[in-house]
Amino acid sequence: MGVLLEIKNLNIEYLGISNEISSTVAVDNVSLKINQGEIYALAGESGCGKTSIAKAITKLIPIKSGEILFNGKNIFEIKKEYPNFVQMIFQNPYSSLNPKMKIKDILKEPLDINTTLNIQEKKSKIEEILFETGLKSTCLNLYPHEFSGGQRQRLAIARALILSPQLLIADEPVSALDASIQAQILNLLKDLKQKKNLTILFISHDMSVIKFLSDKIGIMNNGKLIEENYAGTVFRLPKEDYTKKLLNAVPVLKNFE
């Protein structure tokens, strides 16, 4: 398994709104590697820098220093074709889907911008991705507000996968969903990973979700990557006290007496 994404000494800062307010360090000298075909989970509490790393990989925010390499090439040297390689699912599907667009237009737009497919090829691609994400073609003439939260997240996944990316970034994709719907979405991501040989960067503060899904885990705290290992090892033999606290915070269900 080759390295698909490599981050080297990444630093990200958010500038203060005035000269009197200093900048905030969001990511502090983070280095990591994500292998082709694996699910790598970034874990940690809110504000630890997980989402900043995801947004840097997708070029949504600038970096202060360091390198992000995709297939060995600096991502800032990859221009118009980059969306074909890397896509992201956001935490709130309703805010990431244009409420004024029908589903057929939401799914067609990435194909219009990033491909040279003809009308029939686009139609086939849309029908295929709907089937793979558990949606019906009858949804194409509806608007995002006409769906449940779980269905909207499936639509967000469909839109992210419509360009057949190699790397899918999932930023807290189930945290706003009910437990039963969470399980459906997580199983869907697992199935899609197998069928499409996807590489997934999964971001969450929920260690029980991460245990179910991930192959490898990186633990973030105050902008730093403090621990990294295969999932089984992190859960059995955590090294850092902070990691132990995260694991101890996972609720354990006991049988009623």
PDB file of C-alpha atoms in Angstrom:
ATOM      1  CA  MET A   1       0.000   0.000   0.000  1.00  0.00           C
ATOM      2  CA  GLY A   2       1.556   3.266  -1.118  1.00  0.00           C
ATOM      3  CA  VAL A   3       1.245   6.630   0.592  1.00  0.00           C
ATOM      4  CA  LEU A   4      -1.588   8.651  -0.960  1.00  0.00           C
ATOM      5  CA  LEU A   5      -1.418  11.752   1.235  1.00  0.00           C
ATOM      6  CA  GLU A   6       1.536  13.018   3.237  1.00  0.00           C
ATOM      7  CA  ILE A   7       1.617  16.052   5.499  1.00  0.00           C
ATOM      8  CA  LYS A   8       5.012  17.435   6.483  1.00  0.00           C
ATOM      9  CA  ASN A   9       5.512  19.892   9.343  1.00  0.00           C
ATOM     10  CA  LEU A  10       2.177  21.609   8.739  1.00  0.00           C
ATOM     11  CA  ASN A  11       1.521  24.885  10.533  1.00  0.00           C
ATOM     12  CA  ILE A  12      -1.742  26.824  10.316  1.00  0.00           C
ATOM     13  CA  GLU A  13      -2.529  30.120  12.016  1.00  0.00           C
ATOM     14  CA  TYR A  14      -5.631  32.282  12.087  1.00  0.00           C
ATOM     15  CA  LEU A  15      -4.828  35.986  12.159  1.00  0.00           C
ATOM     16  CA  GLY A  16      -6.377  38.243  14.788  1.00  0.00           C
ATOM     17  CA  ILE A  17      -9.047  40.731  13.729  1.00  0.00           C
ATOM     18  CA  SER A  18      -6.823  43.650  14.766  1.00  0.00           C
ATOM     19  CA  ASN A  19      -3.216  44.426  15.669  1.00  0.00           C
ATOM     20  CA  GLU A  20      -4.163  44.161  19.341  1.00  0.00           C
ATOM     21  CA  ILE A  21      -5.335  40.553  18.980  1.00  0.00           C
ATOM     22  CA  SER A  22      -2.567  38.078  18.245  1.00  0.00           C
ATOM     23  CA  SER A  23      -2.899  35.205  15.805  1.00  0.00           C
ATOM     24  CA  THR A  24      -4.121  31.797  16.958  1.00  0.00           C
ATOM     25  CA  VAL A  25      -2.116  28.648  16.268  1.00  0.00           C
ATOM     26  CA  ALA A  26      -4.559  26.043  14.976  1.00  0.00           C
ATOM     27  CA  VAL A  27      -2.105  23.379  13.756  1.00  0.00           C
ATOM     28  CA  ASP A  28       1.384  23.092  15.210  1.00  0.00           C
ATOM     29  CA  ASN A  29       4.033  21.238  13.186  1.00  0.00           C
ATOM     30  CA  VAL A  30       1.891  18.218  12.283  1.00  0.00           C
ATOM     31  CA  SER A  31       3.256  15.412  10.106  1.00  0.00           C
ATOM     32  CA  LEU A  32       1.353  12.298   9.069  1.00  0.00           C
ATOM     33  CA  LYS A  33       0.906   9.805   6.232  1.00  0.00           C
ATOM     34  CA  ILE A  34      -2.289   8.240   4.920  1.00  0.00           C
ATOM     35  CA  ASN A  35      -1.911   5.066   2.885  1.00  0.00           C
ATOM     36  CA  GLN A  36      -3.976   4.216  -0.169  1.00  0.00           C
ATOM     37  CA  GLY A  37      -7.150   2.323   0.763  1.00  0.00           C
ATOM     38  CA  GLU A  38      -7.119   2.939   4.515  1.00  0.00           C
ATOM     39  CA  ILE A  39      -9.424   4.855   6.834  1.00  0.00           C
ATOM     40  CA  TYR A  40      -7.325   7.242   8.893  1.00  0.00           C
ATOM     41  CA  ALA A  41      -9.149   8.878  11.805  1.00  0.00           C
ATOM     42  CA  LEU A  42      -8.142  12.186  13.364  1.00  0.00           C
ATOM     43  CA  ALA A  43      -9.520  12.304  16.890  1.00  0.00           C
ATOM     44  CA  GLY A  44      -9.644  14.963  19.571  1.00  0.00           C
ATOM     45  CA  GLU A  45     -11.953  17.453  21.203  1.00  0.00           C
ATOM     46  CA  SER A  46     -13.346  20.530  19.473  1.00  0.00           C
ATOM     47  CA  GLY A  47     -10.753  23.175  18.652  1.00  0.00           C
ATOM     48  CA  CYS A  48      -7.782  20.812  18.515  1.00  0.00           C
ATOM     49  CA  GLY A  49      -7.040  21.460  14.823  1.00  0.00           C
ATOM     50  CA  LYS A  50      -8.698  18.488  13.105  1.00  0.00           C
ATOM     51  CA  THR A  51     -10.955  20.473  10.792  1.00  0.00           C
ATOM     52  CA  SER A  52      -8.206  22.981  10.030  1.00  0.00           C
ATOM     53  CA  ILE A  53      -6.101  20.131   8.650  1.00  0.00           C
ATOM     54  CA  ALA A  54      -9.045  18.922   6.539  1.00  0.00           C
ATOM     55  CA  LYS A  55      -9.670  22.408   5.152  1.00  0.00           C
ATOM     56  CA  ALA A  56      -5.979  22.824   4.348  1.00  0.00           C
ATOM     57  CA  ILE A  57      -5.970  19.540   2.408  1.00  0.00           C
ATOM     58  CA  THR A  58      -8.959  20.753   0.374  1.00  0.00           C
ATOM     59  CA  LYS A  59      -7.318  24.184  -0.118  1.00  0.00           C
ATOM     60  CA  LEU A  60     -10.152  25.959   1.685  1.00  0.00           C
ATOM     61  CA  ILE A  61      -7.722  27.783   3.979  1.00  0.00           C
ATOM     62  CA  PRO A  62      -4.090  28.852   3.522  1.00  0.00           C
ATOM     63  CA  ILE A  63      -1.220  27.295   5.438  1.00  0.00           C
ATOM     64  CA  LYS A  64       1.561  29.163   7.209  1.00  0.00           C
ATOM     65  CA  SER A  65       4.272  26.609   6.452  1.00  0.00           C
ATOM     66  CA  GLY A  66       4.880  22.952   5.717  1.00  0.00           C
ATOM     67  CA  GLU A  67       3.877  20.702   2.828  1.00  0.00           C
ATOM     68  CA  ILE A  68       0.842  18.680   1.817  1.00  0.00           C
ATOM     69  CA  LEU A  69       1.663  16.049  -0.790  1.00  0.00           C
ATOM     70  CA  PHE A  70      -0.878  14.075  -2.826  1.00  0.00           C
ATOM     71  CA  ASN A  71       0.678  11.107  -4.618  1.00  0.00           C
ATOM     72  CA  GLY A  72       4.036  12.729  -3.932  1.00  0.00           C
ATOM     73  CA  LYS A  73       3.126  16.078  -5.502  1.00  0.00           C
ATOM     74  CA  ASN A  74       2.548  19.341  -3.655  1.00  0.00           C
ATOM     75  CA  ILE A  75      -1.204  19.996  -3.754  1.00  0.00           C
ATOM     76  CA  PHE A  76      -0.668  23.655  -4.646  1.00  0.00           C
ATOM     77  CA  GLU A  77       1.015  22.531  -7.872  1.00  0.00           C
ATOM     78  CA  ILE A  78      -2.106  20.529  -8.801  1.00  0.00           C
ATOM     79  CA  LYS A  79      -4.519  22.999 -10.315  1.00  0.00           C
ATOM     80  CA  LYS A  80      -7.902  22.446 -11.982  1.00  0.00           C
ATOM     81  CA  GLU A  81      -7.877  18.650 -11.705  1.00  0.00           C
ATOM     82  CA  TYR A  82      -7.496  18.610  -7.897  1.00  0.00           C
ATOM     83  CA  PRO A  83     -11.275  18.305  -7.187  1.00  0.00           C
ATOM     84  CA  ASN A  84     -11.218  15.045  -9.134  1.00  0.00           C
ATOM     85  CA  PHE A  85      -8.798  13.626  -6.565  1.00  0.00           C
ATOM     86  CA  VAL A  86      -9.966  15.017  -3.210  1.00  0.00           C
ATOM     87  CA  GLN A  87     -13.486  15.729  -1.936  1.00  0.00           C
ATOM     88  CA  MET A  88     -14.972  16.535   1.474  1.00  0.00           C
ATOM     89  CA  ILE A  89     -18.174  15.763   3.384  1.00  0.00           C
ATOM     90  CA  PHE A  90     -19.083  18.391   5.958  1.00  0.00           C
ATOM     91  CA  GLN A  91     -20.685  18.001   9.370  1.00  0.00           C
ATOM     92  CA  ASN A  92     -23.977  19.707   8.531  1.00  0.00           C
ATOM     93  CA  PRO A  93     -25.338  18.486   5.182  1.00  0.00           C
ATOM     94  CA  TYR A  94     -28.100  21.084   5.106  1.00  0.00           C
ATOM     95  CA  SER A  95     -25.660  24.001   5.192  1.00  0.00           C
ATOM     96  CA  SER A  96     -23.444  22.418   2.525  1.00  0.00           C
ATOM     97  CA  LEU A  97     -26.250  21.731   0.028  1.00  0.00           C
ATOM     98  CA  ASN A  98     -27.614  24.728  -1.855  1.00  0.00           C
ATOM     99  CA  PRO A  99     -31.262  25.021  -0.689  1.00  0.00           C
ATOM    100  CA  LYS A 100     -32.286  26.713  -3.957  1.00  0.00           C
ATOM    101  CA  MET A 101     -31.034  23.906  -6.199  1.00  0.00           C
ATOM    102  CA  LYS A 102     -32.758  20.645  -7.018  1.00  0.00           C
ATOM    103  CA  ILE A 103     -30.825  17.461  -6.314  1.00  0.00           C
ATOM    104  CA  LYS A 104     -30.312  16.774 -10.020  1.00  0.00           C
ATOM    105  CA  ASP A 105     -28.565  20.139 -10.368  1.00  0.00           C
ATOM    106  CA  ILE A 106     -26.522  19.702  -7.182  1.00  0.00           C
ATOM    107  CA  LEU A 107     -25.148  16.393  -8.492  1.00  0.00           C
ATOM    108  CA  LYS A 108     -24.746  17.614 -12.068  1.00  0.00           C
ATOM    109  CA  GLU A 109     -22.845  20.808 -11.242  1.00  0.00           C
ATOM    110  CA  PRO A 110     -19.499  19.117 -10.327  1.00  0.00           C
ATOM    111  CA  LEU A 111     -19.668  17.140 -13.568  1.00  0.00           C
ATOM    112  CA  ASP A 112     -20.362  20.295 -15.579  1.00  0.00           C
ATOM    113  CA  ILE A 113     -17.386  22.098 -14.054  1.00  0.00           C
ATOM    114  CA  ASN A 114     -14.807  19.324 -13.818  1.00  0.00           C
ATOM    115  CA  THR A 115     -15.515  16.861 -16.637  1.00  0.00           C
ATOM    116  CA  THR A 116     -16.176  16.714 -20.364  1.00  0.00           C
ATOM    117  CA  LEU A 117     -18.901  14.059 -20.111  1.00  0.00           C
ATOM    118  CA  ASN A 118     -21.886  14.353 -22.424  1.00  0.00           C
ATOM    119  CA  ILE A 119     -25.482  14.633 -21.189  1.00  0.00           C
ATOM    120  CA  GLN A 120     -26.160  10.882 -21.250  1.00  0.00           C
ATOM    121  CA  GLU A 121     -22.884  10.074 -19.491  1.00  0.00           C
ATOM    122  CA  LYS A 122     -23.696  12.587 -16.760  1.00  0.00           C
ATOM    123  CA  LYS A 123     -27.152  11.093 -16.337  1.00  0.00           C
ATOM    124  CA  SER A 124     -25.688   7.586 -16.027  1.00  0.00           C
ATOM    125  CA  LYS A 125     -23.103   8.790 -13.526  1.00  0.00           C
ATOM    126  CA  ILE A 126     -25.773  10.430 -11.372  1.00  0.00           C
ATOM    127  CA  GLU A 127     -28.013   7.338 -11.445  1.00  0.00           C
ATOM    128  CA  GLU A 128     -25.040   5.159 -10.499  1.00  0.00           C
ATOM    129  CA  ILE A 129     -24.013   7.282  -7.509  1.00  0.00           C
ATOM    130  CA  LEU A 130     -27.605   7.493  -6.264  1.00  0.00           C
ATOM    131  CA  PHE A 131     -27.848   3.710  -6.301  1.00  0.00           C
ATOM    132  CA  GLU A 132     -24.508   3.336  -4.512  1.00  0.00           C
ATOM    133  CA  THR A 133     -25.537   5.715  -1.734  1.00  0.00           C
ATOM    134  CA  GLY A 134     -28.967   4.147  -1.204  1.00  0.00           C
ATOM    135  CA  LEU A 135     -31.054   6.866  -2.844  1.00  0.00           C
ATOM    136  CA  LYS A 136     -33.758   6.661  -5.503  1.00  0.00           C
ATOM    137  CA  SER A 137     -33.875   8.545  -8.797  1.00  0.00           C
ATOM    138  CA  THR A 138     -37.245   9.999  -7.733  1.00  0.00           C
ATOM    139  CA  CYS A 139     -35.317  12.380  -5.463  1.00  0.00           C
ATOM    140  CA  LEU A 140     -33.758  14.272  -8.382  1.00  0.00           C
ATOM    141  CA  ASN A 141     -36.533  16.844  -8.702  1.00  0.00           C
ATOM    142  CA  LEU A 142     -36.683  17.561  -4.968  1.00  0.00           C
ATOM    143  CA  TYR A 143     -34.892  20.188  -2.879  1.00  0.00           C
ATOM    144  CA  PRO A 144     -32.595  19.519   0.137  1.00  0.00           C
ATOM    145  CA  HIS A 145     -35.214  20.645   2.700  1.00  0.00           C
ATOM    146  CA  GLU A 146     -37.508  17.829   1.555  1.00  0.00           C
ATOM    147  CA  PHE A 147     -35.199  15.160   3.002  1.00  0.00           C
ATOM    148  CA  SER A 148     -34.398  13.891   6.479  1.00  0.00           C
ATOM    149  CA  GLY A 149     -30.977  14.522   8.029  1.00  0.00           C
ATOM    150  CA  GLY A 150     -29.745  11.042   7.146  1.00  0.00           C
ATOM    151  CA  GLN A 151     -30.951  11.353   3.563  1.00  0.00           C
ATOM    152  CA  ARG A 152     -29.274  14.748   3.225  1.00  0.00           C
ATOM    153  CA  GLN A 153     -25.996  13.256   4.418  1.00  0.00           C
ATOM    154  CA  ARG A 154     -26.346  10.519   1.798  1.00  0.00           C
ATOM    155  CA  LEU A 155     -26.851  13.269  -0.784  1.00  0.00           C
ATOM    156  CA  ALA A 156     -23.729  15.042   0.478  1.00  0.00           C
ATOM    157  CA  ILE A 157     -21.793  11.788   0.152  1.00  0.00           C
ATOM    158  CA  ALA A 158     -23.181  11.280  -3.357  1.00  0.00           C
ATOM    159  CA  ARG A 159     -22.088  14.752  -4.389  1.00  0.00           C
ATOM    160  CA  ALA A 160     -18.612  14.207  -2.926  1.00  0.00           C
ATOM    161  CA  LEU A 161     -18.227  10.913  -4.787  1.00  0.00           C
ATOM    162  CA  ILE A 162     -19.710  12.012  -8.122  1.00  0.00           C
ATOM    163  CA  LEU A 163     -16.208  12.851  -9.432  1.00  0.00           C
ATOM    164  CA  SER A 164     -14.792   9.483  -8.252  1.00  0.00           C
ATOM    165  CA  PRO A 165     -12.133  10.990  -5.936  1.00  0.00           C
ATOM    166  CA  GLN A 166      -9.312   8.910  -4.501  1.00  0.00           C
ATOM    167  CA  LEU A 167      -9.414  10.648  -1.099  1.00  0.00           C
ATOM    168  CA  LEU A 168     -12.637  11.374   0.760  1.00  0.00           C
ATOM    169  CA  ILE A 169     -12.472  13.644   3.810  1.00  0.00           C
ATOM    170  CA  ALA A 170     -15.372  13.170   6.231  1.00  0.00           C
ATOM    171  CA  ASP A 171     -15.561  15.910   8.873  1.00  0.00           C
ATOM    172  CA  GLU A 172     -17.820  14.784  11.741  1.00  0.00           C
ATOM    173  CA  PRO A 173     -20.304  13.376   9.199  1.00  0.00           C
ATOM    174  CA  VAL A 174     -22.564  11.618  11.736  1.00  0.00           C
ATOM    175  CA  SER A 175     -22.377  13.820  14.829  1.00  0.00           C
ATOM    176  CA  ALA A 176     -25.681  15.588  14.037  1.00  0.00           C
ATOM    177  CA  LEU A 177     -27.583  12.343  13.366  1.00  0.00           C
ATOM    178  CA  ASP A 178     -29.569   9.956  15.570  1.00  0.00           C
ATOM    179  CA  ALA A 179     -27.735   6.825  16.684  1.00  0.00           C
ATOM    180  CA  SER A 180     -29.594   4.482  14.320  1.00  0.00           C
ATOM    181  CA  ILE A 181     -28.963   6.778  11.347  1.00  0.00           C
ATOM    182  CA  GLN A 182     -25.307   7.144  12.400  1.00  0.00           C
ATOM    183  CA  ALA A 183     -24.884   3.388  12.074  1.00  0.00           C
ATOM    184  CA  GLN A 184     -26.397   3.414   8.571  1.00  0.00           C
ATOM    185  CA  ILE A 185     -24.079   6.179   7.374  1.00  0.00           C
ATOM    186  CA  LEU A 186     -21.001   4.548   8.906  1.00  0.00           C
ATOM    187  CA  ASN A 187     -21.853   1.219   7.266  1.00  0.00           C
ATOM    188  CA  LEU A 188     -22.376   3.059   3.980  1.00  0.00           C
ATOM    189  CA  LEU A 189     -18.919   4.635   4.228  1.00  0.00           C
ATOM    190  CA  LYS A 190     -17.395   1.229   4.968  1.00  0.00           C
ATOM    191  CA  ASP A 191     -19.144  -0.333   1.972  1.00  0.00           C
ATOM    192  CA  LEU A 192     -18.134   2.501  -0.350  1.00  0.00           C
ATOM    193  CA  LYS A 193     -14.551   2.254   0.829  1.00  0.00           C
ATOM    194  CA  GLN A 194     -14.461  -1.419  -0.137  1.00  0.00           C
ATOM    195  CA  LYS A 195     -16.298  -1.062  -3.459  1.00  0.00           C
ATOM    196  CA  LYS A 196     -14.355   1.971  -4.674  1.00  0.00           C
ATOM    197  CA  ASN A 197     -10.999   1.351  -2.965  1.00  0.00           C
ATOM    198  CA  LEU A 198     -11.471   4.733  -1.309  1.00  0.00           C
ATOM    199  CA  THR A 199      -9.022   6.318   1.072  1.00  0.00           C
ATOM    200  CA  ILE A 200     -10.849   8.156   3.850  1.00  0.00           C
ATOM    201  CA  LEU A 201      -9.690  10.780   6.333  1.00  0.00           C
ATOM    202  CA  PHE A 202     -12.345  10.563   9.039  1.00  0.00           C
ATOM    203  CA  ILE A 203     -12.565  13.360  11.592  1.00  0.00           C
ATOM    204  CA  SER A 204     -14.419  12.879  14.864  1.00  0.00           C
ATOM    205  CA  HIS A 205     -14.379  13.442  18.604  1.00  0.00           C
ATOM    206  CA  ASP A 206     -16.388  10.230  19.138  1.00  0.00           C
ATOM    207  CA  MET A 207     -13.995   7.394  19.928  1.00  0.00           C
ATOM    208  CA  SER A 208     -16.697   4.713  19.697  1.00  0.00           C
ATOM    209  CA  VAL A 209     -17.388   5.752  16.091  1.00  0.00           C
ATOM    210  CA  ILE A 210     -13.667   5.835  15.349  1.00  0.00           C
ATOM    211  CA  LYS A 211     -13.176   2.354  16.824  1.00  0.00           C
ATOM    212  CA  PHE A 212     -15.863   0.964  14.525  1.00  0.00           C
ATOM    213  CA  LEU A 213     -14.563   2.577  11.366  1.00  0.00           C
ATOM    214  CA  SER A 214     -10.845   3.316  11.342  1.00  0.00           C
ATOM    215  CA  ASP A 215      -7.698   1.423  10.411  1.00  0.00           C
ATOM    216  CA  LYS A 216      -5.287   3.977  11.881  1.00  0.00           C
ATOM    217  CA  ILE A 217      -5.770   6.789  14.403  1.00  0.00           C
ATOM    218  CA  GLY A 218      -4.037  10.102  15.017  1.00  0.00           C
ATOM    219  CA  ILE A 219      -4.790  11.878  18.299  1.00  0.00           C
ATOM    220  CA  MET A 220      -4.820  15.687  18.206  1.00  0.00           C
ATOM    221  CA  ASN A 221      -4.503  17.998  21.213  1.00  0.00           C
ATOM    222  CA  ASN A 222      -3.981  21.772  21.133  1.00  0.00           C
ATOM    223  CA  GLY A 223      -2.963  21.722  17.486  1.00  0.00           C
ATOM    224  CA  LYS A 224      -0.396  18.925  17.875  1.00  0.00           C
ATOM    225  CA  LEU A 225      -0.476  15.298  16.774  1.00  0.00           C
ATOM    226  CA  ILE A 226       0.421  13.658  20.080  1.00  0.00           C
ATOM    227  CA  GLU A 227      -0.127   9.976  19.281  1.00  0.00           C
ATOM    228  CA  GLU A 228      -0.518   7.859  16.156  1.00  0.00           C
ATOM    229  CA  ASN A 229      -0.909   4.138  15.665  1.00  0.00           C
ATOM    230  CA  TYR A 230      -3.117   1.391  14.295  1.00  0.00           C
ATOM    231  CA  ALA A 231      -6.620   1.521  15.762  1.00  0.00           C
ATOM    232  CA  GLY A 232      -6.372  -1.715  17.716  1.00  0.00           C
ATOM    233  CA  THR A 233      -3.129  -0.633  19.352  1.00  0.00           C
ATOM    234  CA  VAL A 234      -4.451   2.808  20.317  1.00  0.00           C
ATOM    235  CA  PHE A 235      -7.480   1.260  22.006  1.00  0.00           C
ATOM    236  CA  ARG A 236      -5.537  -1.520  23.743  1.00  0.00           C
ATOM    237  CA  LEU A 237      -2.320   0.286  24.633  1.00  0.00           C
ATOM    238  CA  PRO A 238      -2.738   4.073  24.535  1.00  0.00           C
ATOM    239  CA  LYS A 239       0.509   5.887  25.311  1.00  0.00           C
ATOM    240  CA  GLU A 240      -0.564   9.422  26.151  1.00  0.00           C
ATOM    241  CA  ASP A 241      -2.623  10.430  29.179  1.00  0.00           C
ATOM    242  CA  TYR A 242      -4.827  12.569  26.940  1.00  0.00           C
ATOM    243  CA  THR A 243      -5.604   9.533  24.756  1.00  0.00           C
ATOM    244  CA  LYS A 244      -6.529   7.547  27.865  1.00  0.00           C
ATOM    245  CA  LYS A 245      -8.911  10.315  28.920  1.00  0.00           C
ATOM    246  CA  LEU A 246     -10.580  10.251  25.507  1.00  0.00           C
ATOM    247  CA  LEU A 247     -11.030   6.495  25.724  1.00  0.00           C
ATOM    248  CA  ASN A 248     -12.335   6.677  29.301  1.00  0.00           C
ATOM    249  CA  ALA A 249     -14.963   9.162  28.134  1.00  0.00           C
ATOM    250  CA  VAL A 250     -16.546   6.574  25.833  1.00  0.00           C
ATOM    251  CA  PRO A 251     -19.837   5.459  27.444  1.00  0.00           C
ATOM    252  CA  VAL A 252     -20.148   1.798  28.313  1.00  0.00           C
ATOM    253  CA  LEU A 253     -23.603   0.240  28.302  1.00  0.00           C
ATOM    254  CA  LYS A 254     -24.282  -2.236  31.095  1.00  0.00           C
ATOM    255  CA  ASN A 255     -27.098  -4.726  31.474  1.00  0.00           C
ATOM    256  CA  PHE A 256     -29.859  -3.620  33.786  1.00  0.00           C
ATOM    257  CA  GLU A 257     -29.991  -5.662  36.969  1.00  0.00           C
TER     258      GLU A 257
END
